[in-house]
């Protein structure tokens, strides 16, 4: 069969590598893709938000399944456009992708269906939000309602900070129209764990857990980034946590969406916080995490196409989802200066070391070909290097060895990925 993947990051590269392993697949296209994805897929220069052009391409090429990797096209309704054209597509429709696209929607859903999450209020105008803050408990969390590249969340420790935050989000529109509404949420403390799942509208199958490293510098210092790395499984995702989430969170979310007439097909990513009162939902995403996909997918035993087709066909109950009993660590090789300012265009060497291996992977995020045909740095996050091992300790050792195989000018990475902060 022919598969089209929509997106261009490390996540889409991990999806492309998983799809390439499927014996069912003869040909992979990726729109727009990147210099690394080009090894698995024919890259097509159509942007992820050009829904009609993508659907035209899928029709012309006779694509059997299109996989949407990114949040923007999902929230914008790409799946509806493909379905209207009679094309098979993996991902939630617009009315279900709202689970990620609107924080006000997801909070209301959780409240209505008693899914554990932080207490909150929603505001449509700055004045009422400012008035509410006067009596609210600190610290407090402000969230722009819509998609904001993962940056629309402000944790405020003083009233002043919180008032400035409301102004930034709702008046200065720092996150654009995402700030037309705002959620003001109770501050929670605890470990954060990410759990990805496949969903077919009624059945949900949970993937192995993961944790990410969001801050730019070692010791969880520095600015928040799109993610400097991940590891899987999370040692904090215990059997008890799993049982609690299965009972109160996962199926409850899928059932709630179905009850609202918003059947969810695709990936639900549960951002969880393990609080003293038990696990609570921090956020939902309607797609694989980036870079969570880069540690979870290499550990999955199933044929990803079989699982995705089962989701599209509403037959996920027939799939026995299985993961290797090992661990994986991903370290992002970034450009020095990320996430603020950095130079691009440096040639990268060492890729050949990864060729043919099934225990070390080099996922491309920000790379491109220069006019000499060399692969060069083309973003803040350049590559995601993943290694597996019998356990996290071994995976981490393998990982840091593999990061040395790659060279480019201004290469920057964190050094303690795969370690829980207090693990020493
Ligand atoms: P979100 O995009 O909603 O996951 O928020 C981004 C990050 O902000 C999370 O990964 C948490 O680290 C933090 N965060 C979000 N909501 C809360 C909350 N209610 N209490 C504490 N931290 C939070
Ligand atoms: N790594 C977090 C995300 O993909 O949203």
XYZ file of C-alpha atoms and ligand atoms in Angstrom:
452
model
C 0.000 0.000 0.000
C 0.933 3.666 -0.361
C 1.156 5.871 2.725
C 1.356 9.663 3.021
C 2.647 11.239 6.250
C 1.880 14.917 6.918
C 4.522 16.819 8.905
C 8.228 17.565 8.971
C 9.723 16.986 12.405
C 11.444 14.292 14.460
C 8.032 12.851 15.326
C 7.157 12.399 11.667
C 10.570 10.822 11.083
C 9.864 8.316 13.879
C 6.455 7.595 12.304
C 8.097 7.186 8.877
C 10.652 4.704 10.261
C 7.892 2.701 11.950
C 5.798 2.722 8.750
C 8.848 1.653 6.705
C 9.040 -1.529 8.830
C 5.520 -2.585 7.826
C 5.503 -5.385 5.235
C 2.197 -3.967 3.962
C 3.803 -0.753 2.745
C 5.393 -0.380 -0.714
C 5.806 3.370 -0.905
C 5.897 6.255 1.593
C 5.427 9.943 0.811
C 5.900 12.730 3.327
C 4.631 16.301 2.991
C 6.701 18.349 3.429
C 9.203 16.040 5.210
C 12.873 16.860 5.855
C 16.371 15.756 4.815
C 16.276 12.673 7.075
C 12.747 11.557 6.237
C 13.926 11.562 2.609
C 15.706 8.256 3.372
C 12.380 6.494 4.047
C 9.943 8.578 2.040
C 9.620 10.637 -1.101
C 9.255 14.184 0.213
C 6.591 16.292 -1.456
C 6.772 20.108 -1.211
C 3.220 20.689 0.064
C 2.775 22.447 3.410
C 0.795 20.756 6.199
C -1.948 23.414 6.123
C -2.607 23.106 2.367
C -5.465 20.638 2.859
C -6.860 20.708 -0.685
C -3.444 20.304 -2.302
C -2.665 17.398 0.033
C -5.996 15.727 -0.734
C -5.437 16.276 -4.497
C -2.027 14.649 -4.153
C -3.468 11.691 -2.215
C -6.161 11.206 -4.898
C -3.694 11.454 -7.795
C -1.199 9.029 -6.255
C -3.826 6.582 -4.995
C -2.686 6.906 -1.366
C -4.232 4.155 0.785
C -3.685 5.801 4.167
C -2.665 9.318 5.198
C -1.218 9.829 8.680
C -1.404 13.319 10.182
C 1.486 13.921 12.585
C 0.947 17.549 13.579
C -1.587 19.375 15.737
C -2.280 22.430 13.531
C -3.749 20.563 10.556
C -5.755 18.266 12.857
C -7.260 21.155 14.788
C -7.863 22.941 11.453
C -9.928 20.029 10.111
C -7.651 18.241 7.625
C -9.263 14.878 8.453
C -12.720 16.175 7.499
C -11.368 17.389 4.137
C -9.805 13.987 3.404
C -12.932 12.096 4.471
C -15.174 14.291 2.315
C -12.976 13.282 -0.624
C -13.333 9.576 0.263
C -9.706 9.265 1.432
C -8.610 7.048 4.332
C -6.887 9.099 6.993
C -5.533 8.467 10.500
C -6.281 11.241 13.007
C -9.230 12.881 14.776
C -11.800 14.975 12.919
C -12.003 18.679 13.721
C -14.816 18.175 16.224
C -12.613 15.730 18.193
C -9.212 17.426 17.740
C -10.737 20.251 19.795
C -9.629 18.116 22.749
C -6.204 19.651 22.106
C -7.338 22.757 20.221
C -9.276 24.329 23.091
C -8.186 24.137 26.705
C -11.557 25.578 27.758
C -13.260 22.689 25.941
C -11.038 20.018 27.491
C -11.417 21.432 31.000
C -15.195 21.575 30.648
C -15.237 17.988 29.381
C -13.189 16.786 32.358
C -15.397 18.656 34.790
C -18.611 17.335 33.250
C -17.401 13.714 33.252
C -15.501 13.776 36.563
C -12.077 13.192 35.043
C -9.424 14.253 37.577
C -7.799 17.594 36.704
C -6.910 20.894 38.386
C -9.766 23.222 39.376
C -10.235 26.125 36.942
C -12.272 29.047 35.626
C -12.668 30.155 32.003
C -12.680 33.823 30.942
C -13.646 35.537 27.684
C -12.496 39.003 28.673
C -9.524 40.436 30.523
C -11.520 42.469 33.076
C -13.306 39.503 34.610
C -10.063 37.484 34.644
C -8.283 40.362 36.437
C -11.111 40.671 38.960
C -10.990 36.925 39.662
C -7.226 37.026 40.281
C -7.673 39.468 43.203
C -9.021 36.673 45.403
C -7.349 33.651 43.779
C -4.769 31.483 45.516
C -1.125 31.762 44.393
C 0.788 30.419 42.554
C -1.713 30.226 39.728
C -1.589 28.957 36.151
C -2.796 30.923 33.120
C -3.462 29.130 29.847
C -4.318 30.592 26.454
C -7.287 28.594 25.158
C -5.948 27.721 21.706
C -2.783 26.242 20.168
C 0.305 28.275 21.047
C 3.242 26.014 20.090
C 3.308 24.684 23.651
C 4.086 28.181 24.957
C 0.657 29.424 26.022
C 1.001 28.380 29.681
C 2.188 30.863 32.326
C 2.884 29.869 35.917
C 2.538 32.991 38.058
C 3.850 33.306 41.599
C 2.675 36.837 42.401
C -0.496 38.808 41.710
C 1.556 41.256 39.627
C 2.890 38.471 37.423
C -0.592 37.043 36.999
C -2.052 40.421 36.014
C 0.757 40.949 33.498
C 0.058 37.441 32.179
C -3.619 38.202 31.583
C -2.608 41.344 29.706
C -0.077 39.436 27.581
C -2.529 36.692 26.680
C -5.823 38.561 26.323
C -4.898 42.162 25.493
C -1.470 42.104 23.798
C -2.445 38.787 22.128
C 1.060 37.393 22.573
C -0.250 34.009 21.390
C -2.582 35.492 18.765
C -6.210 34.380 18.653
C -5.289 31.480 20.978
C -5.699 34.134 23.690
C -9.286 35.135 22.897
C -10.290 32.917 25.810
C -8.228 31.935 28.795
C -8.274 29.221 31.428
C -7.091 30.129 34.933
C -6.106 26.988 36.743
C -5.107 25.809 40.184
C -1.352 25.154 40.508
C -0.470 21.497 41.078
C 2.786 19.857 42.100
C 4.109 16.413 41.331
C 5.918 14.319 38.715
C 4.906 14.720 35.116
C 4.391 11.671 32.939
C 3.255 11.398 29.318
C 1.067 8.547 28.142
C 0.213 8.099 24.468
C -2.648 5.936 23.283
C -4.351 4.650 20.137
C -8.103 5.259 20.009
C -10.749 4.056 17.522
C -13.721 6.048 18.793
C -14.646 3.589 21.523
C -11.644 1.391 22.381
C -8.390 2.797 23.765
C -5.012 1.019 23.895
C -2.297 2.568 25.996
C 1.315 2.781 24.849
C 4.322 2.578 27.151
C 4.815 5.704 29.300
C 7.372 8.440 28.690
C 8.858 11.520 30.329
C 10.368 14.561 28.708
C 13.087 17.096 29.450
C 11.567 20.482 28.660
C 14.191 22.921 29.910
C 17.167 23.960 27.803
C 19.929 23.334 30.384
C 21.122 20.509 32.625
C 19.537 20.261 36.062
C 16.224 21.434 34.556
C 17.532 24.983 34.340
C 17.128 27.544 31.587
C 14.251 28.318 29.290
C 11.412 26.033 28.318
C 11.923 24.438 24.912
C 9.948 22.225 22.582
C 11.730 19.363 24.402
C 15.451 18.524 24.759
C 14.811 14.809 24.987
C 12.681 12.031 26.398
C 12.831 8.574 27.869
C 10.513 5.601 28.102
C 9.221 4.005 30.258
C 8.877 6.436 33.168
C 9.920 4.834 36.479
C 7.150 6.840 38.161
C 4.422 5.293 36.034
C 3.796 2.463 38.482
C 1.207 -0.297 38.380
C -0.915 1.695 40.848
C -0.779 4.806 38.681
C -1.683 2.716 35.632
C -4.651 1.150 37.409
C -5.922 4.530 38.604
C -5.652 6.072 35.139
C -7.348 3.086 33.503
C -10.205 3.416 35.959
C -10.709 7.189 35.997
C -8.951 8.812 33.043
C -8.325 6.887 29.788
C -11.580 5.144 28.940
C -13.498 7.932 30.684
C -12.042 10.441 28.201
C -12.887 8.321 25.159
C -16.427 7.691 26.466
C -16.907 11.384 27.267
C -15.951 12.369 23.720
C -18.307 9.740 22.283
C -21.122 10.920 24.571
C -20.613 14.440 23.230
C -20.964 13.168 19.648
C -17.254 13.743 19.060
C -15.931 10.200 18.501
C -12.153 10.395 18.771
C -10.062 8.337 16.336
C -6.306 8.682 16.382
C -3.781 9.373 19.115
C -4.654 10.813 22.507
C -1.618 12.036 24.427
C -2.342 12.353 28.133
C -0.106 14.840 29.950
C -0.431 13.652 33.551
C 0.712 15.062 36.854
C 1.137 12.585 39.689
C -0.135 14.673 42.598
C -0.493 13.666 46.228
C -4.202 13.230 45.571
C -3.488 10.906 42.666
C -2.876 11.347 38.928
C -4.543 14.354 37.273
C -4.725 15.431 33.640
C -2.553 18.484 32.847
C -3.437 18.519 29.184
C -4.560 16.448 26.233
C -2.909 16.403 22.832
C -4.524 14.904 19.764
C -1.327 13.477 18.229
C 1.960 11.811 19.087
C 4.280 13.890 21.262
C 7.486 15.240 19.813
C 9.959 13.892 21.046
C 7.844 11.290 22.920
C 7.188 9.415 19.655
C 10.961 9.041 19.247
C 11.221 6.827 22.369
C 7.827 5.091 22.333
C 7.601 3.984 18.683
C 10.989 2.210 18.549
C 9.782 0.059 21.488
C 6.476 -0.909 19.874
C 6.337 -4.502 18.628
C 3.213 -4.150 16.484
C 3.020 -3.210 12.832
C 2.017 0.463 13.128
C -0.069 0.275 9.938
C -2.125 -2.606 11.326
C -2.808 -0.618 14.505
C -3.663 2.585 12.645
C -5.970 0.788 10.204
C -7.713 -0.861 13.158
C -8.313 2.630 14.589
C -9.734 3.906 11.292
C -11.969 0.820 10.982
C -13.169 0.851 14.621
C -11.542 -2.532 15.291
C -8.868 -1.624 17.804
C -10.304 -4.219 20.210
C -8.769 -6.907 17.952
C -5.223 -5.557 18.444
C -2.907 -6.788 21.186
C -0.638 -3.759 21.593
C 2.805 -4.807 22.786
C 6.038 -3.108 23.741
C 9.546 -4.438 24.176
C 10.546 -5.040 27.767
C 13.397 -2.550 27.422
C 13.961 1.201 27.659
C 14.753 4.009 25.258
C 16.378 7.396 25.724
C 16.310 10.253 23.210
C 18.668 13.221 23.331
C 18.010 16.240 21.143
C 21.082 17.635 19.408
C 20.303 21.326 19.176
C 22.047 24.412 17.831
C 23.862 26.324 20.588
C 21.684 29.289 21.560
C 18.353 27.447 21.102
C 15.601 28.361 22.024
C 16.562 32.053 21.632
C 18.865 32.626 18.660
C 21.222 30.360 16.780
C 22.948 29.941 13.429
C 21.936 27.407 10.793
C 23.478 25.877 7.693
C 26.352 23.855 9.255
C 27.128 20.514 7.553
C 26.388 17.430 9.687
C 28.490 14.257 9.563
C 28.294 10.768 11.060
C 24.875 9.564 9.863
C 26.310 6.354 8.355
C 26.951 4.938 11.838
C 23.201 4.488 12.289
C 22.643 2.657 9.004
C 20.966 -0.721 9.328
C 20.764 -0.632 13.144
C 17.594 -1.369 15.056
C 18.878 -0.169 18.445
C 20.186 3.332 17.580
C 18.169 5.832 15.589
C 18.913 9.272 14.233
C 15.670 11.206 13.792
C 15.858 14.465 11.874
C 13.986 17.522 13.126
C 15.629 20.668 11.720
C 17.806 19.568 8.801
C 17.932 20.438 5.100
C 20.040 19.779 2.019
C 22.338 22.636 0.926
C 23.087 23.336 -2.722
C 26.021 20.888 -2.631
C 23.620 18.128 -1.546
C 25.052 17.985 1.996
C 22.759 17.661 4.998
C 23.017 20.836 7.110
C 21.496 22.196 10.321
C 18.250 24.031 9.638
C 16.639 24.690 13.026
C 17.066 24.986 16.777
C 16.374 21.329 17.372
C 18.420 19.564 14.702
C 18.366 15.824 15.449
C 16.881 13.456 18.022
C 19.200 10.547 18.766
C 17.493 7.529 20.328
C 19.133 4.443 21.790
C 17.540 1.435 23.426
C 18.942 -0.745 26.207
C 17.834 -3.403 28.678
C 16.924 -0.679 31.182
C 17.121 3.115 31.395
C 20.679 3.053 32.683
C 21.922 0.968 29.783
C 19.834 2.918 27.262
C 21.336 6.145 28.590
C 24.908 4.841 28.257
C 24.202 3.630 24.707
C 22.555 6.936 23.967
C 25.442 9.166 24.979
C 27.842 7.013 22.998
C 25.649 7.464 19.908
C 25.410 11.246 20.335
C 29.197 11.327 19.779
C 28.819 9.751 16.329
C 27.307 12.955 15.004
C 29.294 16.155 14.475
C 28.314 19.666 13.501
C 29.417 23.136 14.481
C 27.533 24.598 17.485
C 26.139 21.163 18.504
C 24.474 21.428 21.902
C 22.710 18.875 24.112
C 21.716 18.108 27.679
C 23.803 15.533 29.499
C 21.511 13.797 31.967
C 18.641 12.662 29.796
C 16.938 9.523 30.970
C 17.707 10.337 34.579
C 14.911 11.263 36.887
C 15.952 14.534 38.521
C 16.635 13.135 41.993
C 18.049 9.833 40.809
C 21.617 11.143 41.154
P 0.339 22.163 29.270
O 0.655 22.721 27.909
O -1.055 22.390 29.717
O 0.844 20.767 29.460
O 1.293 22.963 30.250
C 2.697 23.033 30.021
C 3.416 22.777 31.308
O 3.013 23.721 32.308
C 3.120 21.424 31.920
O 3.900 20.419 31.351
C 3.418 21.692 33.368
O 4.803 21.617 33.610
C 2.961 23.094 33.569
N 1.583 23.143 34.067
C 0.439 23.183 33.342
N -0.644 23.211 34.132
C -0.196 23.180 35.394
C -0.831 23.200 36.680
N -2.152 23.263 36.793
N -0.046 23.161 37.763
C 1.295 23.121 37.644
N 1.955 23.121 36.492
C 1.225 23.148 35.372
N 6.578 16.949 23.899
C 5.345 17.577 24.118
C 4.473 17.688 22.951
O 4.671 17.088 21.920
O 3.497 18.423 23.052
